[in-house]
PDB file of C-alpha atoms in Angstrom:
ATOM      1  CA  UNK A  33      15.372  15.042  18.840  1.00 85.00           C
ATOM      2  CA  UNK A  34      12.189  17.206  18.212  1.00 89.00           C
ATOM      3  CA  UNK A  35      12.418  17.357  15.295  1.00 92.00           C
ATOM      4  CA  UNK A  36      12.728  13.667  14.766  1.00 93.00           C
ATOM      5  CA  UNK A  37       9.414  13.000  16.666  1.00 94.00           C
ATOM      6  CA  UNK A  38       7.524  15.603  14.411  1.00 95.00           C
ATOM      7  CA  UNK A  39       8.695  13.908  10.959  1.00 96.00           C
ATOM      8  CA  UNK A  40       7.658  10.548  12.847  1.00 96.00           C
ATOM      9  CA  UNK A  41       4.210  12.146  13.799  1.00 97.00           C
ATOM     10  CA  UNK A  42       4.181  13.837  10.156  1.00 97.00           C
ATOM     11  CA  UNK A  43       4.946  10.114   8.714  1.00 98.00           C
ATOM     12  CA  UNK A  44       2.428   8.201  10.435  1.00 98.00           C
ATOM     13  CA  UNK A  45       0.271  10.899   9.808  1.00 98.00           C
ATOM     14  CA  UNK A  46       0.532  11.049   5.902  1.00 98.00           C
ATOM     15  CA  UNK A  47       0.223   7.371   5.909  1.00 98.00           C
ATOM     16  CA  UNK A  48      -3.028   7.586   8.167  1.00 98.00           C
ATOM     17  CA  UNK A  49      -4.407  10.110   6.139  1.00 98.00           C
ATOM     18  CA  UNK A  50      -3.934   7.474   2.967  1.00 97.00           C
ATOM     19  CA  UNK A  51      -5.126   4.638   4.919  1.00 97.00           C
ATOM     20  CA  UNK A  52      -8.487   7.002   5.783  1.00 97.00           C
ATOM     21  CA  UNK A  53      -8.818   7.831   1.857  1.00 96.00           C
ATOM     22  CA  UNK A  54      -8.227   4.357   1.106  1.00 95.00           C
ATOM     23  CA  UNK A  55     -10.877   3.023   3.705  1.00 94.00           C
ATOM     24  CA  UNK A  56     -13.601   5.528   2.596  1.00 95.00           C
ATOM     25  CA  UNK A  57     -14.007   3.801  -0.804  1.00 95.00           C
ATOM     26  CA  UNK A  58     -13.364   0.349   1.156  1.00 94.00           C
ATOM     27  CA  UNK A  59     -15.828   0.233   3.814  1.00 91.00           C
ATOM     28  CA  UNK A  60     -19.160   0.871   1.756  1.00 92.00           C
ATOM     29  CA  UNK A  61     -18.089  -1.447  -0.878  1.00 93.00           C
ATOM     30  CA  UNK A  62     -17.673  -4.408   1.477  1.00 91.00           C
ATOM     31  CA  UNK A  63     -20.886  -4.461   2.492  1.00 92.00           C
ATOM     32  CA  UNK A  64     -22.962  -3.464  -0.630  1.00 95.00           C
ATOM     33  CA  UNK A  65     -24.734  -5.636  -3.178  1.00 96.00           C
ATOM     34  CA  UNK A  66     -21.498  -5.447  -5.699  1.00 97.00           C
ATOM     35  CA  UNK A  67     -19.046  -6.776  -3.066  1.00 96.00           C
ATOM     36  CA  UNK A  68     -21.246  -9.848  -2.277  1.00 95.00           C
ATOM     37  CA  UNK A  69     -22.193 -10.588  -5.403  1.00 97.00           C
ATOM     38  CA  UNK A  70     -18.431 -10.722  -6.831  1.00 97.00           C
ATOM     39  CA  UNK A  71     -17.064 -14.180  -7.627  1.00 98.00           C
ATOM     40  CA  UNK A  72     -13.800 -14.756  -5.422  1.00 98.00           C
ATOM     41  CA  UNK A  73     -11.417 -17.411  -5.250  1.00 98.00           C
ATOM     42  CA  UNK A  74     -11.624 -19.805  -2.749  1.00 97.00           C
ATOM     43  CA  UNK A  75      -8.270 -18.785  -1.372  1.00 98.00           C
ATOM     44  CA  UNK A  76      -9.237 -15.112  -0.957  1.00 97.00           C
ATOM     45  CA  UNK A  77      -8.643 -14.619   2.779  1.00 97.00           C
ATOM     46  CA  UNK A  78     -11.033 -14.295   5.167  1.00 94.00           C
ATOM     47  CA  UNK A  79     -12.001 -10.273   5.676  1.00 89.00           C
ATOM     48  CA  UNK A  80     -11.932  -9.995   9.395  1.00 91.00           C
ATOM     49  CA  UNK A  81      -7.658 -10.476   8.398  1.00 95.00           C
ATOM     50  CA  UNK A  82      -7.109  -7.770   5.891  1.00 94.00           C
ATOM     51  CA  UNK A  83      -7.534  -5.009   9.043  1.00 93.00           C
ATOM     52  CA  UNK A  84      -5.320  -6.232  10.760  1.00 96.00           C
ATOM     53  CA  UNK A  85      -2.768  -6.758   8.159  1.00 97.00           C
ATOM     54  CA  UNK A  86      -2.896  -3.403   6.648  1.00 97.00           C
ATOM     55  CA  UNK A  87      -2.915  -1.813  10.211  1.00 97.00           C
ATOM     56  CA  UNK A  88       0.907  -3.626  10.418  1.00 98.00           C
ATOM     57  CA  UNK A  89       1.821  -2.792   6.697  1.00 98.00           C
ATOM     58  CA  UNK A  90       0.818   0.780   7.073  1.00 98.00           C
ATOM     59  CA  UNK A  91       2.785   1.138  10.519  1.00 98.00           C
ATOM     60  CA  UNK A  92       5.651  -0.062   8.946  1.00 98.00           C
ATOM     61  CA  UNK A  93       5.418   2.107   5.721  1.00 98.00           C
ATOM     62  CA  UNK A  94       5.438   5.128   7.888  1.00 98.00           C
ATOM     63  CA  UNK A  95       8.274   3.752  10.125  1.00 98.00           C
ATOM     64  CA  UNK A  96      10.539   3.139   6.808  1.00 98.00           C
ATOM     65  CA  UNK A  97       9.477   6.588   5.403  1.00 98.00           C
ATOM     66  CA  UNK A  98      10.786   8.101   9.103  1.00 98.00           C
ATOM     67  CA  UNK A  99      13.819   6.371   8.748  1.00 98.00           C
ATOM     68  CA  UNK A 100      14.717   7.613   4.740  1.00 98.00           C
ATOM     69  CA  UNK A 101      13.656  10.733   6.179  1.00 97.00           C
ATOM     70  CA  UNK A 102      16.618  10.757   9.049  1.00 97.00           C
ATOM     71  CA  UNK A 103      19.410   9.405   6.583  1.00 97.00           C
ATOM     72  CA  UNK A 104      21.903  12.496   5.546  1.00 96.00           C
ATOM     73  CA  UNK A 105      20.468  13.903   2.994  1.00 97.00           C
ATOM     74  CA  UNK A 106      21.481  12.638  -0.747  1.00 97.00           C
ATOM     75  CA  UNK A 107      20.317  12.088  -4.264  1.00 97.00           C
ATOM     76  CA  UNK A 108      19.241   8.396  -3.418  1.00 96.00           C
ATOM     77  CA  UNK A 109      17.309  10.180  -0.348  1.00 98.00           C
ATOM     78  CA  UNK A 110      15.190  12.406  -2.542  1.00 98.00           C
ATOM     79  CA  UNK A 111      14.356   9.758  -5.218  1.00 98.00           C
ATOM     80  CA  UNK A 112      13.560   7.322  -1.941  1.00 98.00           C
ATOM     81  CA  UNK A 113      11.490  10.156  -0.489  1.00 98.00           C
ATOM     82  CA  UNK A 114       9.512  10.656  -3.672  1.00 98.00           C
ATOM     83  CA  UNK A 115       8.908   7.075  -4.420  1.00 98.00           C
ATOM     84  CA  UNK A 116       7.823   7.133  -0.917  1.00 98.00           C
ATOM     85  CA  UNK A 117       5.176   9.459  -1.570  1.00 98.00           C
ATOM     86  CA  UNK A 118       4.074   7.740  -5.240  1.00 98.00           C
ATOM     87  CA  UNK A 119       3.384   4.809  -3.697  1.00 98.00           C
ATOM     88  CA  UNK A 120       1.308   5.828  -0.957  1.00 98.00           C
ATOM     89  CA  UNK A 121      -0.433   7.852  -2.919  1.00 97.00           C
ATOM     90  CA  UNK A 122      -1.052   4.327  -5.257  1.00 98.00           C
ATOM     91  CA  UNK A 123      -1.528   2.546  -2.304  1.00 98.00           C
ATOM     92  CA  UNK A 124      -5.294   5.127  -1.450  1.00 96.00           C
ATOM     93  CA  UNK A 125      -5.758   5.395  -5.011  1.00 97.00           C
ATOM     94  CA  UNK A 126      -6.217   1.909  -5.531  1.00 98.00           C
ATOM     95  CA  UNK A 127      -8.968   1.050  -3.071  1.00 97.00           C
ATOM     96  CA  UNK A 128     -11.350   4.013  -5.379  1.00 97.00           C
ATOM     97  CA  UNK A 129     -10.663   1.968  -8.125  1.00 98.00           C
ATOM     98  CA  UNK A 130     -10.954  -1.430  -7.209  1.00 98.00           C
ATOM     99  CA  UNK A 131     -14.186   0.077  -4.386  1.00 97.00           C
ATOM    100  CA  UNK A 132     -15.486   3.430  -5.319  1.00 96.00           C
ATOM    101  CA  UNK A 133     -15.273   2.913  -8.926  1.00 97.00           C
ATOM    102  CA  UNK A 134     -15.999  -0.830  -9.210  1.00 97.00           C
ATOM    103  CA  UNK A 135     -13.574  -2.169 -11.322  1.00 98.00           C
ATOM    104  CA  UNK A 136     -11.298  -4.499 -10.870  1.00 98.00           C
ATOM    105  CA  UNK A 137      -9.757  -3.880 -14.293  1.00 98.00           C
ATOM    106  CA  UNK A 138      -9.011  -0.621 -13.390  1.00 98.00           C
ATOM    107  CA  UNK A 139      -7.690  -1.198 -10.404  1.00 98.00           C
ATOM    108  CA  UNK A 140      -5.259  -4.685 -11.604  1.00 98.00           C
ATOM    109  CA  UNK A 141      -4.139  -1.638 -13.975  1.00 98.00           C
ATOM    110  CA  UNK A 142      -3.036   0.677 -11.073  1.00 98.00           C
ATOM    111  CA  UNK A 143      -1.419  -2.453  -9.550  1.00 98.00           C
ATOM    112  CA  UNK A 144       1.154  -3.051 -12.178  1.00 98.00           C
ATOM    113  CA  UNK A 145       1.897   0.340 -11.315  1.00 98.00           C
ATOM    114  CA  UNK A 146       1.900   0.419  -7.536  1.00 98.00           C
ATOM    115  CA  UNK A 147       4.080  -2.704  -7.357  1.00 98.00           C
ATOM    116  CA  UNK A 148       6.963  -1.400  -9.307  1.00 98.00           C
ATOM    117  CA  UNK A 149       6.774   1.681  -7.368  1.00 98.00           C
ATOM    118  CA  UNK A 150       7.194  -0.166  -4.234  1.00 98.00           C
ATOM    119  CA  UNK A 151       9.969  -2.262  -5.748  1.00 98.00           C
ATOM    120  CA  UNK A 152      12.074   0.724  -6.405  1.00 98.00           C
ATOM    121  CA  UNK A 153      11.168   2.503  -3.579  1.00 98.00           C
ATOM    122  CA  UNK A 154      12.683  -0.731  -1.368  1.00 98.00           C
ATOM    123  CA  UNK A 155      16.152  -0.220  -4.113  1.00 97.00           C
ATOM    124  CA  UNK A 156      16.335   3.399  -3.033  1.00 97.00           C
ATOM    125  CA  UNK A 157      15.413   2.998   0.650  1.00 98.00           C
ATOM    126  CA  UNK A 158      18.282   0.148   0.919  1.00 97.00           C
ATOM    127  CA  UNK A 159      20.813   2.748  -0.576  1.00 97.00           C
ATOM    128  CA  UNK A 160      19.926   5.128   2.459  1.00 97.00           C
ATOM    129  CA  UNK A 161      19.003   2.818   4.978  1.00 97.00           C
ATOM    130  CA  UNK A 162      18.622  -1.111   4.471  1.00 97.00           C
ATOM    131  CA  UNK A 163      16.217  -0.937   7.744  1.00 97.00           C
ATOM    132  CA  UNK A 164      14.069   1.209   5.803  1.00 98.00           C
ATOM    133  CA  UNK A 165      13.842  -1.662   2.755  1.00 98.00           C
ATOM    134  CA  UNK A 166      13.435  -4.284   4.798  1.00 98.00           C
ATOM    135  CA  UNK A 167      10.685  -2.647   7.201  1.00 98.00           C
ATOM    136  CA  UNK A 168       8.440  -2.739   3.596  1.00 98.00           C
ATOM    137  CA  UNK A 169       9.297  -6.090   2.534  1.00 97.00           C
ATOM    138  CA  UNK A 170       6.437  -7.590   3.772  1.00 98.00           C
ATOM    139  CA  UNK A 171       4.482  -4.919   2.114  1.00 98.00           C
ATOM    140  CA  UNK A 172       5.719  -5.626  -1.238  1.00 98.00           C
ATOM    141  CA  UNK A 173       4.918  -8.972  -1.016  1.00 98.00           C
ATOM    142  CA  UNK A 174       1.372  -8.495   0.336  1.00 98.00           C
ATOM    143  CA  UNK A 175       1.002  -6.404  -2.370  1.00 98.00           C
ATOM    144  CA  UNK A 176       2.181  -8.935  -4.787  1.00 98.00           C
ATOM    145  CA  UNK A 177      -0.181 -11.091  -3.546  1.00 98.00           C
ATOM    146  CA  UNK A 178      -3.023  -8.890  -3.870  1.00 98.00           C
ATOM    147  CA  UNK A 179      -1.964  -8.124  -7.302  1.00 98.00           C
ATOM    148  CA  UNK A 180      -2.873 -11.774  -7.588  1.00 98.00           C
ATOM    149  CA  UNK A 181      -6.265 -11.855  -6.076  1.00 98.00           C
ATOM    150  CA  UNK A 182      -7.115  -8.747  -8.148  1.00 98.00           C
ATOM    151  CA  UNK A 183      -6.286 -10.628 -10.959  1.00 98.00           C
ATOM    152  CA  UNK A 184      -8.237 -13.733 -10.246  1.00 98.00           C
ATOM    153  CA  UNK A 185     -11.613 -11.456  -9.345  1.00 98.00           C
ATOM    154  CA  UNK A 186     -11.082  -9.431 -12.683  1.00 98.00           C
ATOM    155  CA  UNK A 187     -11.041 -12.542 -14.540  1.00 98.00           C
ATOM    156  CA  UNK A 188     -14.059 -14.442 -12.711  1.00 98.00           C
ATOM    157  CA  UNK A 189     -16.104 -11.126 -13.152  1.00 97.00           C
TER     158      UNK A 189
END
């Protein structure tokens, strides 16, 4: 049972530590000149929700990690694992794009990356443990839809 509640602890804190490395590039940007100045659809939600929201997708990313992570091990729970870890690293590295670097070029790039990783990652988590898929879901589709906004700032910039 210890050892459980350390590979929780080590999950949510490999995921906090992305979120962190994400949200150093993120919080600058959102208030600088750049930011403001960037044409945005009108359907763009508000920014007092994305907090919130990524607070609930990141808890659940580490949950669904966790639970790969107590399946038997396997083949399917090794590729899982590592697609795990790809996107989450994705997931920080796109905030430097899209933020540090200022591109949202770049960063729609990383995205037709990051989403495919996520969509196999949910195929290999539902071999091991469906929970684990389904806990990410609404990730993948947030995602998705981001993929979208990014799109729609990239081309009105």
């Amino acid at each position: 049972m210890r050892s459980r509640l350390l590979a929780l602890a080590a999950f949510a804190g490999t995921t906090a530590a992305a979120a962190a490395i994400g949200g150093a590039a993120t919080g600058p940007a959102l208030r600088s000149f750049w930011y403001r100045r960037l044409n945005k659809p009108r359907w763009q939600p508000p920014s007092g929700a994305f907090g919130p929201v990524w607070t609930g997708l990141y808890a659940t990313i580490a949950l669904s990690g966790w639970r790969v992570w107590t399946a038997p091990p396997s083949r399917a729970r090794t590729r899982a694992l590592a697609l795990w870890g790809t996107q989450l690293g994705l997931n920080a590295a796109w905030s430097w794009l899209f933020f540090g670097a200022r591109s949202p070029r770049a960063a729609l790039v990383e995205l037709g990356v990051l989403v495919p990783s996520i969509a196999l990652y949910v195929r290999e988590a539902c071999r091991v443990a469906p929970s684990a898929a389904w806990l990410v879901a609404p990730y993948l589709g947030w995602t998705t839809f981001a993929t979208a906004l990014n799109a729609s700032i990239a081309a009105m910039n």
